[in-house]
mmCIF file of C-alpha atoms and ligand atoms in Angstrom:
data_model
loop_
_atom_site.group_PDB
_atom_site.id
_atom_site.type_symbol
_atom_site.label_atom_id
_atom_site.label_comp_id
_atom_site.label_asym_id
_atom_site.label_seq_id
_atom_site.Cartn_x
_atom_site.Cartn_y
_atom_site.Cartn_z
ATOM 1 C CA MET A 150 7.800 -14.133 20.141
ATOM 2 C CA ILE A 151 5.443 -14.666 17.205
ATOM 3 C CA LYS A 152 5.231 -18.314 16.201
ATOM 4 C CA SER A 153 6.757 -18.589 12.785
ATOM 5 C CA ASP A 154 5.096 -21.765 11.447
ATOM 6 C CA SER A 155 1.764 -20.233 10.456
ATOM 7 C CA ALA A 156 2.744 -16.586 10.799
ATOM 8 C CA SER A 157 5.652 -16.743 8.369
ATOM 9 C CA ARG A 158 3.287 -17.198 5.452
ATOM 10 C CA ARG A 159 1.404 -14.014 6.164
ATOM 11 C CA ALA A 160 2.520 -10.561 5.176
ATOM 12 C CA VAL A 161 1.091 -7.105 5.670
ATOM 13 C CA TYR A 162 1.491 -4.398 3.028
ATOM 14 C CA THR A 163 0.944 -1.040 4.659
ATOM 15 C CA GLY A 164 0.368 2.356 3.123
ATOM 16 C CA SER A 165 -2.016 5.251 2.666
ATOM 17 C CA PHE A 166 -3.299 4.101 -0.739
ATOM 18 C CA ASP A 167 -4.766 7.571 -1.364
ATOM 19 C CA PRO A 168 -5.604 6.397 -3.985
ATOM 20 C CA ILE A 169 -4.374 2.923 -4.906
ATOM 21 C CA THR A 170 -2.306 3.039 -8.119
ATOM 22 C CA LEU A 171 -1.166 0.479 -10.687
ATOM 23 C CA GLY A 172 2.179 0.492 -8.852
ATOM 24 C CA HIS A 173 0.515 -0.570 -5.580
ATOM 25 C CA LEU A 174 -1.537 -3.178 -7.446
ATOM 26 C CA ASN A 175 1.607 -4.610 -9.026
ATOM 27 C CA ILE A 176 3.206 -4.989 -5.576
ATOM 28 C CA ILE A 177 0.010 -6.610 -4.231
ATOM 29 C CA GLU A 178 -0.232 -9.061 -7.133
ATOM 30 C CA ARG A 179 3.435 -10.040 -6.931
ATOM 31 C CA SER A 180 3.513 -10.391 -3.146
ATOM 32 C CA SER A 181 0.231 -12.346 -3.017
ATOM 33 C CA GLN A 182 2.068 -15.064 -4.951
ATOM 34 C CA LEU A 183 4.823 -15.213 -2.345
ATOM 35 C CA VAL A 184 2.644 -15.711 0.737
ATOM 36 C CA ASP A 185 -0.449 -17.658 1.762
ATOM 37 C CA HIS A 186 -2.238 -14.605 3.029
ATOM 38 C CA LEU A 187 -1.656 -10.939 2.352
ATOM 39 C CA VAL A 188 -3.249 -8.154 4.341
ATOM 40 C CA VAL A 189 -3.335 -4.724 2.726
ATOM 41 C CA GLY A 190 -3.299 -2.363 5.690
ATOM 42 C CA ILE A 191 -4.644 1.087 4.966
ATOM 43 C CA GLY A 192 -3.317 3.498 7.539
ATOM 44 C CA VAL A 193 -4.955 6.508 9.069
ATOM 45 C CA ASN A 194 -2.525 9.281 8.227
ATOM 46 C CA ILE A 195 -2.337 11.939 10.889
ATOM 47 C CA ASP A 196 -0.116 14.483 9.125
ATOM 48 C CA LYS A 197 -1.901 14.930 5.807
ATOM 49 C CA PRO A 198 -5.650 15.040 5.155
ATOM 50 C CA PRO A 199 -6.462 12.335 2.582
ATOM 51 C CA LEU A 200 -8.311 12.947 -0.691
ATOM 52 C CA PHE A 201 -10.312 9.750 -0.204
ATOM 53 C CA SER A 202 -11.838 8.784 3.140
ATOM 54 C CA LEU A 203 -10.731 5.565 4.781
ATOM 55 C CA GLU A 204 -14.002 3.889 3.735
ATOM 56 C CA GLU A 205 -13.552 5.019 0.116
ATOM 57 C CA ARG A 206 -9.968 3.726 0.050
ATOM 58 C CA VAL A 207 -11.025 0.371 1.516
ATOM 59 C CA ASP A 208 -13.809 0.058 -1.060
ATOM 60 C CA LEU A 209 -11.441 0.843 -3.946
ATOM 61 C CA VAL A 210 -8.693 -1.538 -2.778
ATOM 62 C CA GLN A 211 -11.254 -4.310 -2.177
ATOM 63 C CA ARG A 212 -12.764 -3.928 -5.635
ATOM 64 C CA ILE A 213 -9.384 -3.701 -7.358
ATOM 65 C CA THR A 214 -7.974 -6.770 -5.587
ATOM 66 C CA ALA A 215 -11.191 -8.858 -5.788
ATOM 67 C CA HIS A 216 -9.495 -11.247 -8.246
ATOM 68 C CA LEU A 217 -6.910 -12.214 -5.607
ATOM 69 C CA ASP A 218 -8.284 -14.908 -3.247
ATOM 70 C CA ASN A 219 -5.665 -14.526 -0.543
ATOM 71 C CA VAL A 220 -5.777 -10.746 -0.183
ATOM 72 C CA GLU A 221 -7.665 -9.074 2.632
ATOM 73 C CA VAL A 222 -8.073 -5.334 3.178
ATOM 74 C CA LYS A 223 -7.995 -3.819 6.665
ATOM 75 C CA THR A 224 -7.519 -0.409 8.213
ATOM 76 C CA PHE A 225 -5.277 0.553 11.070
ATOM 77 C CA SER A 226 -4.211 3.501 13.141
ATOM 78 C CA GLY A 227 -1.130 3.719 15.260
ATOM 79 C CA LEU A 228 2.080 1.823 14.797
ATOM 80 C CA ALA A 229 2.413 -0.375 11.716
ATOM 81 C CA VAL A 230 4.391 -2.987 13.688
ATOM 82 C CA ASN A 231 1.514 -3.349 16.164
ATOM 83 C CA PHE A 232 -0.885 -3.816 13.293
ATOM 84 C CA VAL A 233 1.338 -6.468 11.686
ATOM 85 C CA ARG A 234 1.404 -8.329 15.008
ATOM 86 C CA GLU A 235 -2.390 -8.045 15.352
ATOM 87 C CA CYS A 236 -2.688 -9.629 11.905
ATOM 88 C CA GLY A 237 -0.672 -12.619 13.160
ATOM 89 C CA ALA A 238 2.110 -11.818 10.725
ATOM 90 C CA ARG A 239 5.757 -10.924 11.158
ATOM 91 C CA VAL A 240 6.483 -9.604 7.676
ATOM 92 C CA LEU A 241 5.874 -5.934 6.952
ATOM 93 C CA LEU A 242 5.959 -5.409 3.240
ATOM 94 C CA ARG A 243 6.843 -2.171 1.474
ATOM 95 C CA GLY A 244 7.533 -1.173 -2.114
ATOM 96 C CA VAL A 245 10.501 0.930 -3.195
ATOM 97 C CA ARG A 246 10.743 2.980 -6.367
ATOM 98 C CA SER A 247 13.838 5.104 -5.968
ATOM 99 C CA LEU A 248 16.830 5.906 -3.811
ATOM 100 C CA THR A 249 14.705 8.571 -2.141
ATOM 101 C CA ASP A 250 12.187 5.885 -1.152
ATOM 102 C CA ILE A 251 14.994 3.706 0.169
ATOM 103 C CA GLU A 252 16.364 6.503 2.323
ATOM 104 C CA TYR A 253 12.972 7.053 3.943
ATOM 105 C CA GLU A 254 12.207 3.346 4.237
ATOM 106 C CA PHE A 255 15.639 2.675 5.732
ATOM 107 C CA THR A 256 14.935 5.046 8.640
ATOM 108 C CA MET A 257 11.431 3.623 9.110
ATOM 109 C CA THR A 258 12.739 0.066 9.061
ATOM 110 C CA LEU A 259 15.338 0.767 11.727
ATOM 111 C CA ALA A 260 12.752 2.533 13.895
ATOM 112 C CA ASN A 261 10.299 -0.341 13.441
ATOM 113 C CA ARG A 262 13.015 -2.830 14.324
ATOM 114 C CA LYS A 263 13.583 -0.984 17.600
ATOM 115 C CA LEU A 264 9.834 -0.941 18.251
ATOM 116 C CA ASP A 265 9.397 -4.651 17.554
ATOM 117 C CA PRO A 266 12.450 -6.727 16.639
ATOM 118 C CA ASP A 267 10.214 -9.697 15.690
ATOM 119 C CA ILE A 268 8.767 -7.846 12.713
ATOM 120 C CA GLU A 269 10.875 -8.053 9.573
ATOM 121 C CA THR A 270 10.434 -5.433 6.837
ATOM 122 C CA VAL A 271 10.656 -6.847 3.331
ATOM 123 C CA PHE A 272 10.939 -4.683 0.223
ATOM 124 C CA LEU A 273 9.746 -5.376 -3.262
ATOM 125 C CA MET A 274 11.333 -3.248 -5.938
ATOM 126 C CA ALA A 275 8.847 -1.432 -8.147
ATOM 127 C CA ASP A 276 8.391 -2.797 -11.620
ATOM 128 C CA GLU A 277 10.040 -0.384 -14.047
ATOM 129 C CA ALA A 278 6.678 0.107 -15.792
ATOM 130 C CA TYR A 279 5.271 1.633 -12.591
ATOM 131 C CA SER A 280 8.238 3.122 -10.793
ATOM 132 C CA HIS A 281 7.261 6.690 -11.745
ATOM 133 C CA ILE A 282 3.771 6.380 -10.253
ATOM 134 C CA SER A 283 2.800 7.799 -6.875
ATOM 135 C CA SER A 284 -0.523 8.674 -5.270
ATOM 136 C CA SER A 285 0.607 12.287 -4.921
ATOM 137 C CA LEU A 286 1.344 12.483 -8.672
ATOM 138 C CA ILE A 287 -2.178 11.234 -9.374
ATOM 139 C CA LYS A 288 -3.663 13.918 -7.142
ATOM 140 C CA GLN A 289 -1.582 16.575 -8.906
ATOM 141 C CA ILE A 290 -2.561 15.598 -12.441
ATOM 142 C CA ALA A 291 -6.135 14.324 -11.934
ATOM 143 C CA GLN A 292 -7.787 17.635 -12.759
ATOM 144 C CA ALA A 293 -5.902 18.262 -15.991
ATOM 145 C CA ALA A 294 -5.410 14.737 -17.314
ATOM 146 C CA GLY A 295 -7.935 12.885 -19.455
ATOM 147 C CA ASP A 296 -9.421 9.522 -18.454
ATOM 148 C CA GLY A 297 -7.156 7.645 -20.879
ATOM 149 C CA GLU A 298 -4.094 9.366 -19.475
ATOM 150 C CA LEU A 299 -5.082 8.642 -15.876
ATOM 151 C CA ALA A 300 -5.748 5.011 -16.757
ATOM 152 C CA GLN A 301 -2.022 4.639 -17.437
ATOM 153 C CA PHE A 302 -1.408 5.245 -13.739
ATOM 154 C CA VAL A 303 -4.449 3.953 -11.848
ATOM 155 C CA PRO A 304 -7.106 1.244 -12.283
ATOM 156 C CA THR A 305 -10.279 2.424 -14.047
ATOM 157 C CA ALA A 306 -12.275 2.211 -10.787
ATOM 158 C CA VAL A 307 -9.936 4.887 -9.430
ATOM 159 C CA VAL A 308 -10.354 7.045 -12.554
ATOM 160 C CA ASP A 309 -14.134 6.952 -11.953
ATOM 161 C CA ALA A 310 -13.713 7.692 -8.246
ATOM 162 C CA LEU A 311 -11.433 10.654 -9.022
ATOM 163 C CA ARG A 312 -13.982 12.046 -11.474
ATOM 164 C CA LYS A 313 -16.771 11.745 -8.883
ATOM 165 C CA LYS A 314 -14.591 13.445 -6.283
ATOM 166 C CA MET A 315 -13.856 16.326 -8.637
ATOM 167 C CA ALA A 316 -17.501 16.668 -9.680
ATOM 168 C CA ALA A 317 -18.435 16.845 -5.998
ATOM 169 C CA GLY A 318 -15.932 19.694 -5.688
ATOM 170 C CA THR A 319 -13.895 18.114 -2.898
HETATM 171 P P1 ADP B 175 2.881 5.733 2.501
HETATM 172 O O1 ADP B 175 2.077 6.975 2.697
HETATM 173 O O2 ADP B 175 2.941 4.845 3.707
HETATM 174 O O3 ADP B 175 4.233 5.891 1.823
HETATM 175 P P2 ADP B 175 1.776 4.851 -0.023
HETATM 176 O O4 ADP B 175 0.329 4.470 -0.154
HETATM 177 O O5 ADP B 175 2.236 6.069 -0.719
HETATM 178 O O6 ADP B 175 1.977 4.882 1.526
HETATM 179 O O7 ADP B 175 2.691 3.628 -0.463
HETATM 180 C C1 ADP B 175 2.647 2.390 0.202
HETATM 181 C C2 ADP B 175 3.886 1.613 -0.126
HETATM 182 O O8 ADP B 175 3.912 1.326 -1.517
HETATM 183 C C3 ADP B 175 5.203 2.334 0.154
HETATM 184 O O9 ADP B 175 6.170 1.368 0.559
HETATM 185 C C4 ADP B 175 5.577 2.933 -1.178
HETATM 186 O O10 ADP B 175 6.977 3.119 -1.303
HETATM 187 C C5 ADP B 175 5.082 1.833 -2.107
HETATM 188 N N1 ADP B 175 4.739 2.337 -3.438
HETATM 189 C C6 ADP B 175 4.052 3.439 -3.755
HETATM 190 N N2 ADP B 175 3.932 3.578 -5.097
HETATM 191 C C7 ADP B 175 4.591 2.517 -5.643
HETATM 192 C C8 ADP B 175 4.858 2.105 -6.976
HETATM 193 N N3 ADP B 175 4.471 2.824 -8.036
HETATM 194 N N4 ADP B 175 5.549 0.951 -7.164
HETATM 195 C C9 ADP B 175 5.991 0.251 -6.100
HETATM 196 N N5 ADP B 175 5.786 0.590 -4.810
HETATM 197 C C10 ADP B 175 5.090 1.712 -4.576
#
């Protein structure tokens, strides 16, 4: 059993963040106001090769969330519930944009509940201004879109990082 007195004020927001978008940032900003301490957990994804390395994603998320005192960025591999426990938290935070997201998250939540019934998954609904944004969309449009267009979807640090990636030909 995780003690709930100190742990209840911590939450862990997991994802690939490849790259972090304005939608992710909105969830981070909103949830950081609900808890004492928020860990952004960047997962090692085994089924799809990322555009940005783990180190690059950590660097971007750290820079983009630097204005938030109670946000910490960590990486993890393996089960999200184990990582949440390691962080001393019992709240696993996720964002949902659509019914499709909910369907996927519903299955994940039930599986995670079986894996560790002490960990509670909490959802924040995407702000309507960002609900159309996904990391995969960014990767699809990055080549063709201009900087101003991309800046409607991702922080400017990510626009710069995408440009460097493309210039490097990777
Ligand atoms: P994953 O690969 O684990 O789905 P993502 O980095 O794509 O990781 O997303 C992390 C979490 O943030 C997921 O819960 C996802 O639904 C949510 N999310 C992604 N984009 C947005 C957005 N624009 N607004 C709100 N939540 C989002």
